[in-house]
Coordinates of C-alpha atoms and ligand atoms in Angstrom, one line a residue:
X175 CA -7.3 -4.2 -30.8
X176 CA -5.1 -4.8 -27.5
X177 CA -4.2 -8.8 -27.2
X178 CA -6.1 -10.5 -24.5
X179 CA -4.6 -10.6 -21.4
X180 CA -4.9 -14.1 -19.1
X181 CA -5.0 -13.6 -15.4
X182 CA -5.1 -15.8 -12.8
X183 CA -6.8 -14.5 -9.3
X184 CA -5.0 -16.0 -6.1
X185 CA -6.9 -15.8 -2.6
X186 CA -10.6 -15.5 -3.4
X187 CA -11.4 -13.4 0.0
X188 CA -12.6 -9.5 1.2
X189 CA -9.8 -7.6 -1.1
X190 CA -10.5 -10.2 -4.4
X191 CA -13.9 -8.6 -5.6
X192 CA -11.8 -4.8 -6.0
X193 CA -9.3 -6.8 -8.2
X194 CA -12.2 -8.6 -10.4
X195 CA -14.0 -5.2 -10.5
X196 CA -10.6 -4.1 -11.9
X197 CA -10.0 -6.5 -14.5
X198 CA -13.5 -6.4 -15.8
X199 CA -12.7 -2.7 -16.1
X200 CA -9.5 -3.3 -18.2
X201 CA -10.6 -5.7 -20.0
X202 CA -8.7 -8.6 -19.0
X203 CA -9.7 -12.6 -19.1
X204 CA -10.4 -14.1 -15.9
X205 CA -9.2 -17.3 -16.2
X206 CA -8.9 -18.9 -13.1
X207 CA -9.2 -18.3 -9.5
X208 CA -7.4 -19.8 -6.5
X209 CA -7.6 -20.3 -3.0
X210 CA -7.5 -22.6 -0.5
X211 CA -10.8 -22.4 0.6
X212 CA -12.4 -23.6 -2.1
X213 CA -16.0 -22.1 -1.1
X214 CA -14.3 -18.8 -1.4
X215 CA -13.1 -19.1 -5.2
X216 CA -16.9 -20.8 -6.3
X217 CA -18.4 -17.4 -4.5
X218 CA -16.6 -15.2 -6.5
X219 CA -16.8 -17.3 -9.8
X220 CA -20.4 -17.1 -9.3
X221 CA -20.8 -13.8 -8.4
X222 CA -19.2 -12.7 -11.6
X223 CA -20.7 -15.8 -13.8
X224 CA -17.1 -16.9 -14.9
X225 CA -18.3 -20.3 -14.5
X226 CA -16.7 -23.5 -12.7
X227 CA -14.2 -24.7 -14.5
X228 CA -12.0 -21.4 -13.4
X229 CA -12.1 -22.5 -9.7
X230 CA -9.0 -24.4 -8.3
X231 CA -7.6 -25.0 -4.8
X232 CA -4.1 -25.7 -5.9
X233 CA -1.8 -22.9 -7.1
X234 CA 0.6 -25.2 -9.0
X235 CA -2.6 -26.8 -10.6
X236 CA -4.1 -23.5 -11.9
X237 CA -1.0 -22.2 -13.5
X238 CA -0.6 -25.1 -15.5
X239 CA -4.0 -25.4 -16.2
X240 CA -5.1 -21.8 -17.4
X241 CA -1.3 -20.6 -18.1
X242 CA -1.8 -17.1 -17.4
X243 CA -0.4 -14.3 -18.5
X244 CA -0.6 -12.3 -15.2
X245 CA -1.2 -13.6 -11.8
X246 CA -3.2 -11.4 -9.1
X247 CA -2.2 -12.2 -5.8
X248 CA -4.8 -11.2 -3.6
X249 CA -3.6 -14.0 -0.7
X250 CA -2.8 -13.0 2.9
X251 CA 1.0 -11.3 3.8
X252 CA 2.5 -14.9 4.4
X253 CA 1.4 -16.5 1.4
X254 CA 2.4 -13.3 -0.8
X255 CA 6.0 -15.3 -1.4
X256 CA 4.5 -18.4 -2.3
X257 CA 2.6 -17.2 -4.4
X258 CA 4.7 -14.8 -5.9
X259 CA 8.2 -17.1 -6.5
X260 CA 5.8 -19.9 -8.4
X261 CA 3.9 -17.7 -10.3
X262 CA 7.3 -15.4 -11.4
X263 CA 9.2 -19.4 -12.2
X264 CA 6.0 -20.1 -14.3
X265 CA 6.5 -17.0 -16.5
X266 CA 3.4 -14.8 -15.3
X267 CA 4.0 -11.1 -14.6
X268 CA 2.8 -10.6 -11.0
X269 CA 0.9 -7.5 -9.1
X270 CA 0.2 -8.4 -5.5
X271 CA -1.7 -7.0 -2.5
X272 CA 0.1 -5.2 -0.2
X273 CA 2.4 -5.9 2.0
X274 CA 5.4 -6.8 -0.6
X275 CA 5.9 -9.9 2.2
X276 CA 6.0 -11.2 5.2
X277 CA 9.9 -10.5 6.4
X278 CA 12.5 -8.3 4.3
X279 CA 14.2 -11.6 3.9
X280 CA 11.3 -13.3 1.8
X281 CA 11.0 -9.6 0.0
X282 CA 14.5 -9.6 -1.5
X283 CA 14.5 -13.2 -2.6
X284 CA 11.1 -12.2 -4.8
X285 CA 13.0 -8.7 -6.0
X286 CA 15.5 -11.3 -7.0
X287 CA 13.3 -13.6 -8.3
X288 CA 11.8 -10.8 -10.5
X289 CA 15.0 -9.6 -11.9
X290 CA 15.9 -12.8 -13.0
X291 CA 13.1 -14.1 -14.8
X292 CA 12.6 -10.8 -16.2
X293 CA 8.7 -10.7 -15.6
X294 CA 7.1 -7.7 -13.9
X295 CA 6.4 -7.5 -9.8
X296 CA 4.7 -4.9 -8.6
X297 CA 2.7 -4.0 -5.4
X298 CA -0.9 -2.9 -4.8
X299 CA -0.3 0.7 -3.2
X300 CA -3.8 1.8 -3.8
X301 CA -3.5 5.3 -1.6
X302 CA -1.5 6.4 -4.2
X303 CA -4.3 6.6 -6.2
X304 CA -6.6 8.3 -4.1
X305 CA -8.4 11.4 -6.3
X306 CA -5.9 13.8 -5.0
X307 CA -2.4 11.9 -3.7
X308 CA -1.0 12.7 -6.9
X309 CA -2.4 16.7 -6.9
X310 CA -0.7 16.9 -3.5
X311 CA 2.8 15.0 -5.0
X312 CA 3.0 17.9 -7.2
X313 CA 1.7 20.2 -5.3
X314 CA 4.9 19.7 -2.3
X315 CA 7.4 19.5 -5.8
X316 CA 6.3 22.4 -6.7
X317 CA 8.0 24.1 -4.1
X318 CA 5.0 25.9 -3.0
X319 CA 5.8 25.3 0.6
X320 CA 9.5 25.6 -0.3
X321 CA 12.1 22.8 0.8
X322 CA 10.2 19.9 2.8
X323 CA 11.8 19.8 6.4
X324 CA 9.2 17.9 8.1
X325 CA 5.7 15.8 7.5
X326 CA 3.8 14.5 10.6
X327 CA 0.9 12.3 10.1
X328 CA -1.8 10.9 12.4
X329 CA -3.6 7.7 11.6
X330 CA -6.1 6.9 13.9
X331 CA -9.5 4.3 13.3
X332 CA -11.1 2.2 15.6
X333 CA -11.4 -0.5 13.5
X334 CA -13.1 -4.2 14.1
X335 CA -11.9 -6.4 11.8
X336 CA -12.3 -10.5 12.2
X337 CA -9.5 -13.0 10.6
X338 CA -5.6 -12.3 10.5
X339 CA -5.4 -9.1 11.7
X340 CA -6.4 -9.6 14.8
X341 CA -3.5 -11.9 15.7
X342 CA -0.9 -10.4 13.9
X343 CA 1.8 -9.0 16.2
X344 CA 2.4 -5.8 14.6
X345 CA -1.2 -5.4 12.8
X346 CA -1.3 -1.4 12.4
X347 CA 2.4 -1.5 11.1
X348 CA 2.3 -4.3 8.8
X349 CA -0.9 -4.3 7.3
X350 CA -1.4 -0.7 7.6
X351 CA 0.9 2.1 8.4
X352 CA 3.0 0.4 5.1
X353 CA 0.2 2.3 3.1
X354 CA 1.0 5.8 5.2
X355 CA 4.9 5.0 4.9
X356 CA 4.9 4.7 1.3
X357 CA 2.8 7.8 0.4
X358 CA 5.5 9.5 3.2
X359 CA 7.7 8.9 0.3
X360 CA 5.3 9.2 -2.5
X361 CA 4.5 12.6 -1.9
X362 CA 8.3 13.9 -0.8
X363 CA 10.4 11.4 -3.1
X364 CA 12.7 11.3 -0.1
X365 CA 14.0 7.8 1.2
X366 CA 14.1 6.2 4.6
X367 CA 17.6 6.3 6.9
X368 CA 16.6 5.6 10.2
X369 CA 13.7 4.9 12.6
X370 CA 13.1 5.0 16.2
X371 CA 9.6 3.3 17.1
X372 CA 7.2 2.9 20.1
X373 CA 5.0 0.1 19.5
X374 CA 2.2 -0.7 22.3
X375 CA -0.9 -2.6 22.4
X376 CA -3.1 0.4 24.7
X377 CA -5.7 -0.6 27.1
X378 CA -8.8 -1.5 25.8
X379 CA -7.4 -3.1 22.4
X380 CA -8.9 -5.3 20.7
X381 CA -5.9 -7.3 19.1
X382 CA -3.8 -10.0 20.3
X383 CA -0.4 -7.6 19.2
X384 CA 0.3 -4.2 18.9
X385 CA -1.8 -2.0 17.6
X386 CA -0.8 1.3 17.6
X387 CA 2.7 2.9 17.3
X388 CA 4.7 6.3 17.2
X389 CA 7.8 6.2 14.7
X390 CA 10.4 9.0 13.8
X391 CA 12.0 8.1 10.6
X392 CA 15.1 10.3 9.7
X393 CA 14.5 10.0 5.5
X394 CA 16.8 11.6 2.9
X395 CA 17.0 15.4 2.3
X396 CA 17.4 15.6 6.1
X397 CA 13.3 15.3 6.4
X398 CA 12.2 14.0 9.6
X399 CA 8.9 11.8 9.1
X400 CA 6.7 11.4 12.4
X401 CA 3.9 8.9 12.2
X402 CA 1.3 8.5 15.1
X403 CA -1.1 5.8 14.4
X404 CA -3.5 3.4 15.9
X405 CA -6.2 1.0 14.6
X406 CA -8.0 0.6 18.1
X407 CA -8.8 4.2 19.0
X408 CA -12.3 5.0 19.5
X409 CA -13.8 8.5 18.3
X410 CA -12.1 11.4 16.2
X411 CA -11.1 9.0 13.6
X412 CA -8.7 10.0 10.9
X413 CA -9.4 9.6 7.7
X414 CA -7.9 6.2 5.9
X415 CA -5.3 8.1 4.5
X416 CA -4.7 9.5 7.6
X417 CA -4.2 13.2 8.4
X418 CA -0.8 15.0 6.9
X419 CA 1.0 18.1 7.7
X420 CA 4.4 18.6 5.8
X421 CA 6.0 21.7 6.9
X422 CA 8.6 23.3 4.3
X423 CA 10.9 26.2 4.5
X424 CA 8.0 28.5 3.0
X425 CA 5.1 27.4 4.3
X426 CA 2.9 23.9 5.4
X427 CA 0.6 22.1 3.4
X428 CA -2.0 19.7 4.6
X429 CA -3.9 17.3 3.0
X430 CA -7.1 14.8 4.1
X431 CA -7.7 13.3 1.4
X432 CA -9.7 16.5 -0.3
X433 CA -7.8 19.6 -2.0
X434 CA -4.2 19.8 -1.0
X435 CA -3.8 23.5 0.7
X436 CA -1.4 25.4 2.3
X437 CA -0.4 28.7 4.1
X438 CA 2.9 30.3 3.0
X439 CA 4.5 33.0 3.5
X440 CA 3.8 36.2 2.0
X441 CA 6.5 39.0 2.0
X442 CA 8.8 40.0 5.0
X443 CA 7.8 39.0 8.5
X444 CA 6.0 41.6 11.1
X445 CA 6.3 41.8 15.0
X446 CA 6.5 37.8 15.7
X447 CA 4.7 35.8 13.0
X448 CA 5.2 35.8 9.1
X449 CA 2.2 36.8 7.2
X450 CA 0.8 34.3 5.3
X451 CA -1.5 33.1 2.5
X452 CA -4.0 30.3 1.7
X453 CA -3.2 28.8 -1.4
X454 CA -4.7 25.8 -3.0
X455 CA -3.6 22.5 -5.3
X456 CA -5.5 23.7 -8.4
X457 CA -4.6 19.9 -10.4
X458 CA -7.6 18.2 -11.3
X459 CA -8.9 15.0 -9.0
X460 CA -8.1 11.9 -10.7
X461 CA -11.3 10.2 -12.3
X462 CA -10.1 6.5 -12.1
X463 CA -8.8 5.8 -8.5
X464 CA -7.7 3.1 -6.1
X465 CA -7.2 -0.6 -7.1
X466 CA -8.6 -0.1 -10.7
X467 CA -6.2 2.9 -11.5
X468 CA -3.0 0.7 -9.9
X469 CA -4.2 -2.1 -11.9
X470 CA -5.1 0.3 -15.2
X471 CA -1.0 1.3 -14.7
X472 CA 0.4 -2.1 -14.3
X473 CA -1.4 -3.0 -17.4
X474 CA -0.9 -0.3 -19.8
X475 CA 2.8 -0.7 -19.0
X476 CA 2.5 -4.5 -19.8
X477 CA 1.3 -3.7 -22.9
X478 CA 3.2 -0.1 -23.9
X479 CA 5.9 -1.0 -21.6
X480 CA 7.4 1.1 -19.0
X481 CA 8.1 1.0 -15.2
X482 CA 4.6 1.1 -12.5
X483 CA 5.2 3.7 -10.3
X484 CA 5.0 0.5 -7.2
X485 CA 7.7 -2.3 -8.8
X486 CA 8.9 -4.5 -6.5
X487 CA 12.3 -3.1 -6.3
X488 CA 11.4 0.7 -5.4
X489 CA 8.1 -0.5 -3.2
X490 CA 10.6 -2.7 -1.1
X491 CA 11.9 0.5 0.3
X492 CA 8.8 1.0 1.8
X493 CA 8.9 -2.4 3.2
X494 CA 11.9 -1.7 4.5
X495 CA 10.2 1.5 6.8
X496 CA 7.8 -1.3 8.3
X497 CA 10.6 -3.8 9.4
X498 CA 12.8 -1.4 10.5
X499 CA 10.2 0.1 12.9
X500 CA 9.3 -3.4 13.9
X501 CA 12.8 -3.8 14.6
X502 CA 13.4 -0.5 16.5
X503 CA 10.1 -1.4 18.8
X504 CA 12.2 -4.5 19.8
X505 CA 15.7 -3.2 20.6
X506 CA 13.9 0.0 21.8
X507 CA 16.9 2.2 20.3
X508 CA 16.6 3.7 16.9
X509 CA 18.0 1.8 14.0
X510 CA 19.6 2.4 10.6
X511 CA 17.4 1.1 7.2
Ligands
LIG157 N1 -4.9 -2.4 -0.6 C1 -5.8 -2.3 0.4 O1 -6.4 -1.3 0.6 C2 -6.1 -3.5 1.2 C3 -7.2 -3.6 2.0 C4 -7.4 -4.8 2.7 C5 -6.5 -5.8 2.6 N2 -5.4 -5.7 1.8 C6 -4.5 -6.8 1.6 O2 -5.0 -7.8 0.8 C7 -4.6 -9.1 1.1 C8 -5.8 -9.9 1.4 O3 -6.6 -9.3 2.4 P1 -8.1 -9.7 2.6 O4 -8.7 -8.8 3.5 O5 -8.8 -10.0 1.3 O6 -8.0 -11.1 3.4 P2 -9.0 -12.4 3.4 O7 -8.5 -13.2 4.6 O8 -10.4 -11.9 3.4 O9 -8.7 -13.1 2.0 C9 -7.5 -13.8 1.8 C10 -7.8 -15.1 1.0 O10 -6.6 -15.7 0.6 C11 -6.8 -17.1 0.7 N3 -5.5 -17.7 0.9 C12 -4.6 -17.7 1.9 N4 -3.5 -18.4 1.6 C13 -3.6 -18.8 0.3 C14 -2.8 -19.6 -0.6 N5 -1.6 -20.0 -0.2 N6 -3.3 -19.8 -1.8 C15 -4.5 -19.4 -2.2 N7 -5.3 -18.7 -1.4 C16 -4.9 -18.4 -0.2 C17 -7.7 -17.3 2.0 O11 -8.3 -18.5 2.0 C18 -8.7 -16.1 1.8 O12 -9.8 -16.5 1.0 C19 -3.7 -8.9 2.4 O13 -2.3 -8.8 1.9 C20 -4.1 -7.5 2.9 O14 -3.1 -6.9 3.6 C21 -5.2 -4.6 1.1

């Protein structure tokens, strides 16, 4: 029989009940949960009948209390280091919500941090789970559309949220085009070099900062990586994923979040345009998916051992494509990562 595993849940709010679904799924023992509103942690506790006597409003207080084995950090972007550095000092393995932090600065010191107390970190990148994000992953390393030169993808939703995100400076890059970044490099395996970015906040908007933005990263294996997003852009939405097209040296492939396809060239070229084929990902959709298949990984590497695909210290690369556009939007010049 697997040893129980003790987990603490920290910020009780809209994300938490995906994380307590995914616990209950794996099995785990819920044995405390946090937050600073307190209303928020007795909700949950009662929704999932775990009792009051696993609802604190004090990080420091819970830890010691329940000792956990894991903590969840479920918290908004500028608490993620807070939470993360205590919980890492007070022995827990960590997986936390996306983004990694607030600032690149806050990130390394909790890559650090994870490194030395030897404890796993590793980020909630849930779109890598999606039923077919890994079918397409293997479908572009298959070579099917030959070398990748090029992947453009459009992120557009209207979206209406209430709380952080709506005063957020950079809302679609921070707490959302990180998701689109890191699948960039999910399906490709290339690595950022550069960026140039356009941030703007377009007419209309609904958010106090910018929230939509145009970025050309340069990554490794001389792919250039154009994203076009926006979260205030009424009609024709994307879908959350957004919409892909990677272009390769024998063909493109798309993907929308269903079957990854593509049209490749078939046999020599006649008059002006190659003839081409429709060929299709024929890899299975994966049955467990999003938080609960991130959370199932995490776990099973806890207990097996091995690496999550999202540790700290790959993920921060991701990061790193966030910040750097952020930073490119300011000087208004492209800059190196
Ligand atoms: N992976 C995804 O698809 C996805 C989707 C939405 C949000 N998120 C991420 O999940 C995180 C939470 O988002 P949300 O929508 O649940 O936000 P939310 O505002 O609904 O909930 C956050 C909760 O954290 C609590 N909190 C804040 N600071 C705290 C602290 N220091 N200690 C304890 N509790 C604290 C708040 O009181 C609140 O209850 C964010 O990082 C967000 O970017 C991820």
């Amino acid at each position: 029989m697997d040893q129980e595993i003790k987990v603490l849940i920290a910020g009780c709010g809209g994300m938490s009940g995906a994380w307590l679904k995914a616990a209950e799924s794996e099995n785990l023992t819920v044995t405390g949960l946090v937050d600073i509103k307190r209303e928020n942690a007795e909700k949950r506790a009662r929704e999932h009948d775990l009792g009051r006597d696993v609802v604190f409003d004090e990080l420091d207080a819970a830890l010691h209390e329940t000792k956990p084995d894991v903590v969840f950090d479920c918290t908004v972007p500028e608490a993620h280091h807070e939470i993360t550095m205590k919980a890492l000092d007070a022995g827990c393995h960590v997986l936390g919500e996306k983004p990694l932090a607030d600032s690149m600065q806050r990130a390394r010191e909790m890559v650090e941090k994870a490194e030395q107390t030897g404890k796993l970190y590793a980020v909630m990148q849930n779109r890598r789970y999606l039923p077919t994000a890994p079918a397409m992953t293997e479908f572009i390393s298959s070579g099917v559309i030959g070398e990748v030169t090029t992947v453009n993808v459009d992120f557009y939703i209207g979206a209406h949220f209430k709380g952080f995100r709506t005063r957020m400076q950079h809302p679609l890059l921070l707490d959302m085009a990180i998701h689109t970044f890191d699948q960039a490099r999910q399906f490709t395996g290339a690595d950022p070099l550069s960026v140039y970015c356009k941030a703007f906040n377009p007419k209309g908007s609904w958010y106090e900062g910018k929230a939509s933005a145009m970025c050309i990263f340069e990554m490794s294996d001389d792919i250039v990586f154009n994203y076009r997003g926006s979260w205030c852009s009424e009609g024709y939405n994307t879908p959350w994923a957004g919409s892909w097209r990677i272009v390769g040296t024998k063909g493109t492939a798309k993907w929308d979040e269903g079957k990854p396809h593509a049209e490749v060239v078939e046999g020599e070229y006649k008059g002006m345009r190659s003839e081409v084929k429709e060929v299709e990902s024929g890899a299975q959709p994966l049955e467990i998916t999003g938080h609960t298949a991130c959370v199932k990984e995490f776990i099973q590497c806890l207990r097996e051992g091995g690496t999550p695909q999202t540790i700290c210290s790959d993920n921060i690369k991701s990061l790193s494509m966030v910040f750097g556009a952020i930073e490119s939007d300011k000087k208004g010049k492209p800059v190196g990562i």
